[in-house]
GROMACS .gro file of C-alpha atoms in nm:
model
  171
    1VAL     CA    1  21.925  23.346  15.641
    2THR     CA    2  22.010  23.223  15.959
    3GLY     CA    3  22.173  23.514  16.124
    4ARG     CA    4  22.495  23.278  16.200
    5PRO     CA    5  22.792  23.156  15.963
    6ALA     CA    6  22.764  22.848  15.738
    7PHE     CA    7  23.114  22.768  15.850
    8PRO     CA    8  23.156  22.851  16.219
    9GLY     CA    9  23.501  22.922  16.390
   10ALA     CA   10  23.694  23.134  16.654
   11THR     CA   11  23.933  23.252  16.465
   12GLN     CA   12  24.007  23.281  16.092
   13THR     CA   13  24.204  22.981  16.055
   14GLU     CA   14  23.919  22.755  16.223
   15ARG     CA   15  23.667  22.896  15.947
   16ILE     CA   16  23.910  22.855  15.646
   17ALA     CA   17  23.966  22.492  15.772
   18ALA     CA   18  23.605  22.435  15.801
   19ILE     CA   19  23.509  22.532  15.450
   20LEU     CA   20  23.812  22.324  15.324
   21SER     CA   21  23.666  22.022  15.536
   22ARG     CA   22  23.325  22.013  15.567
   23ASP     CA   23  22.985  22.076  15.412
   24PRO     CA   24  22.769  22.345  15.596
   25ASP     CA   25  22.484  22.228  15.852
   26SER     CA   26  22.136  22.221  15.729
   27ILE     CA   27  22.001  22.598  15.801
   28GLY     CA   28  21.713  22.455  15.985
   29SER     CA   29  21.485  22.212  16.084
   30GLY     CA   30  21.098  22.239  16.027
   31ASP     CA   31  21.092  22.615  16.027
   32VAL     CA   32  21.284  22.644  15.700
   33PRO     CA   33  21.111  22.531  15.383
   34VAL     CA   34  21.308  22.237  15.244
   35GLU     CA   35  21.357  22.430  14.877
   36LEU     CA   36  21.515  22.709  15.069
   37ASN     CA   37  21.735  22.478  15.230
   38ALA     CA   38  21.835  22.304  14.894
   39VAL     CA   39  21.908  22.623  14.733
   40VAL     CA   40  22.134  22.742  15.016
   41ARG     CA   41  22.344  22.422  15.040
   42LYS     CA   42  22.383  22.385  14.643
   43SER     CA   43  22.524  22.799  14.660
   44LEU     CA   44  22.771  22.673  14.945
   45ALA     CA   45  22.851  22.346  14.766
   46ARG     CA   46  23.239  22.260  14.812
   47ASP     CA   47  23.240  22.165  14.452
   48ALA     CA   48  23.205  22.469  14.216
   49GLY     CA   49  23.082  22.254  13.936
   50LEU     CA   50  22.769  22.214  14.189
   51ARG     CA   51  22.684  22.548  14.257
   52TYR     CA   52  22.471  22.825  14.042
   53PRO     CA   53  22.677  22.941  13.756
   54THR     CA   54  22.596  23.291  13.820
   55ALA     CA   55  22.458  23.517  14.063
   56ALA     CA   56  22.152  23.567  13.832
   57SER     CA   57  22.035  23.187  13.856
   58PHE     CA   58  22.102  23.173  14.235
   59LEU     CA   59  21.861  23.471  14.262
   60SER     CA   60  21.631  23.333  14.024
   61GLU     CA   61  21.624  22.978  14.230
   62LEU     CA   62  21.542  23.186  14.559
   63ARG     CA   63  21.263  23.369  14.377
   64ARG     CA   64  21.106  23.052  14.247
   65VAL     CA   65  21.117  22.914  14.629
   66GLU     CA   66  20.954  23.240  14.742
   67SER     CA   67  20.655  23.190  14.467
   68GLY     CA   68  20.632  22.812  14.534
   69ASP     CA   69  20.737  22.709  14.167
   70LEU     CA   70  21.042  22.510  14.244
   71ASN     CA   71  21.126  22.168  14.125
   72ILE     CA   72  21.485  22.073  14.317
   73GLN     CA   73  21.705  21.882  14.108
   74LEU     CA   74  21.833  21.662  14.383
   75PRO     CA   75  22.182  21.543  14.363
   76ASN     CA   76  22.263  21.156  14.385
   77SER     CA   77  22.299  21.169  14.771
   78LEU     CA   78  22.160  20.894  15.014
   79VAL     CA   79  22.134  20.889  15.428
   80VAL     CA   80  22.154  20.542  15.560
   81PHE     CA   81  21.954  20.545  15.899
   82ASP     CA   82  22.014  20.310  16.186
   83PHE     CA   83  21.805  19.989  16.153
   84VAL     CA   84  21.516  19.985  16.405
   85ASN     CA   85  21.463  19.660  16.686
   86LEU     CA   86  21.155  19.509  16.650
   87GLY     CA   87  21.286  19.282  16.937
   88ARG     CA   88  21.240  19.303  17.295
   89ARG     CA   89  21.595  19.299  17.400
   90SER     CA   90  21.753  19.662  17.393
   91GLU     CA   91  22.116  19.497  17.448
   92ASP     CA   92  22.054  19.390  17.055
   93ASP     CA   93  22.032  19.772  16.934
   94TRP     CA   94  22.407  19.723  16.851
   95ILE     CA   95  22.299  19.526  16.546
   96GLY     CA   96  22.103  19.795  16.375
   97GLU     CA   97  22.376  20.076  16.429
   98GLY     CA   98  22.619  19.792  16.297
   99MET     CA   99  22.432  19.695  15.991
  100ALA     CA  100  22.379  20.083  15.871
  101GLU     CA  101  22.752  20.132  15.940
  102SER     CA  102  22.829  19.847  15.731
  103LEU     CA  103  22.575  19.952  15.470
  104TYR     CA  104  22.684  20.305  15.489
  105THR     CA  105  23.083  20.211  15.403
  106SER     CA  106  23.002  19.980  15.159
  107LEU     CA  107  22.746  20.267  14.954
  108SER     CA  108  23.036  20.511  15.020
  109ARG     CA  109  23.249  20.341  14.786
  110LEU     CA  110  23.018  20.384  14.468
  111PRO     CA  111  23.126  20.623  14.238
  112GLY     CA  112  22.898  20.936  14.182
  113LEU     CA  113  22.724  20.877  14.469
  114GLN     CA  114  22.721  21.103  14.782
  115VAL     CA  115  22.625  20.927  15.103
  116VAL     CA  116  22.555  21.162  15.427
  117PRO     CA  117  22.832  21.102  15.684
  118ARG     CA  118  22.697  20.907  16.012
  119ASP     CA  119  22.842  21.163  16.234
  120LYS     CA  120  22.632  21.446  16.025
  121LEU     CA  121  22.313  21.274  16.051
  122SER     CA  122  22.395  21.199  16.436
  123ARG     CA  123  22.442  21.570  16.510
  124LEU     CA  124  22.118  21.665  16.332
  125ARG     CA  125  21.918  21.406  16.510
  126ALA     CA  126  22.055  21.535  16.831
  127SER     CA  127  21.940  21.859  16.762
  128THR     CA  128  21.584  21.761  16.665
  129PRO     CA  129  21.311  21.714  16.895
  130LYS     CA  130  21.267  21.357  16.962
  131GLY     CA  131  21.514  21.267  16.696
  132GLY     CA  132  21.312  21.355  16.401
  133ASP     CA  133  21.159  21.119  16.155
  134PRO     CA  134  21.375  20.948  15.870
  135ARG     CA  135  21.169  21.136  15.602
  136SER     CA  136  21.201  21.477  15.746
  137LEU     CA  137  21.568  21.426  15.828
  138GLY     CA  138  21.644  21.351  15.484
  139LEU     CA  139  21.423  21.608  15.309
  140THR     CA  140  21.641  21.825  15.578
  141LEU     CA  141  21.978  21.688  15.453
  142GLY     CA  142  21.873  21.749  15.090
  143CYS     CA  143  21.900  21.364  15.035
  144ARG     CA  144  21.745  21.191  14.721
  145TRP     CA  145  21.733  20.857  14.855
  146LEU     CA  146  21.660  20.728  15.204
  147VAL     CA  147  21.746  20.391  15.346
  148ALA     CA  148  21.574  20.263  15.654
  149GLY     CA  149  21.471  19.955  15.806
  150THR     CA  150  21.406  19.725  16.084
  151PHE     CA  151  21.548  19.402  16.228
  152GLN     CA  152  21.417  19.111  16.456
  153LYS     CA  153  21.647  18.884  16.633
  154MET     CA  154  21.516  18.542  16.681
  155GLY     CA  155  21.727  18.293  16.843
  156ASN     CA  156  21.989  18.225  16.614
  157ALA     CA  157  21.805  18.374  16.307
  158LEU     CA  158  21.780  18.750  16.206
  159ARG     CA  159  21.484  18.897  16.012
  160LEU     CA  160  21.590  19.203  15.839
  161SER     CA  161  21.346  19.427  15.679
  162VAL     CA  162  21.513  19.738  15.427
  163ARG     CA  163  21.329  20.008  15.280
  164LEU     CA  164  21.508  20.251  15.003
  165THR     CA  165  21.286  20.546  14.946
  166GLU     CA  166  21.309  20.793  14.679
  167ARG     CA  167  21.218  21.138  14.749
  168SER     CA  168  20.978  21.282  14.489
  169GLU     CA  169  21.124  21.578  14.326
  170GLU     CA  170  20.794  21.741  14.233
  171HIS     CA  171  20.656  22.001  14.468
   0.00000   0.00000   0.00000
């Protein structure tokens, strides 16, 4: 689909290590339909139980993407974005990163919930023009839920606003 390997590496050993240790990157940004990205990611899932059971079911999903008649069953996955600093002091930006990191760590402990690793989100943001907005990045990652928010430091007080958004599974 992309013209590049899902699991890159200069040698066979590096490719096998990539297959065993990480999920493949998303197949594109705005130019690849979200539905196609979701189908490809499901077909490459490391857990065999999450993949398509047969080649015929995979082909059927690809045909549904082509016809526009696909209802994606999103996994129980979530991405946590850095909290945006609404204050005037840029030296407080670390607070938003720290809150997101703490929330990521806590949520990662919940059974049955896949939380997108922060480094994977950082790589995707770096490769997206202007860092991308949370909704489009969440869709590219195939996440069901997005956590984003803002904060404002006022003296010794901290005002915090958190949003949990569930992506609609209807297309």
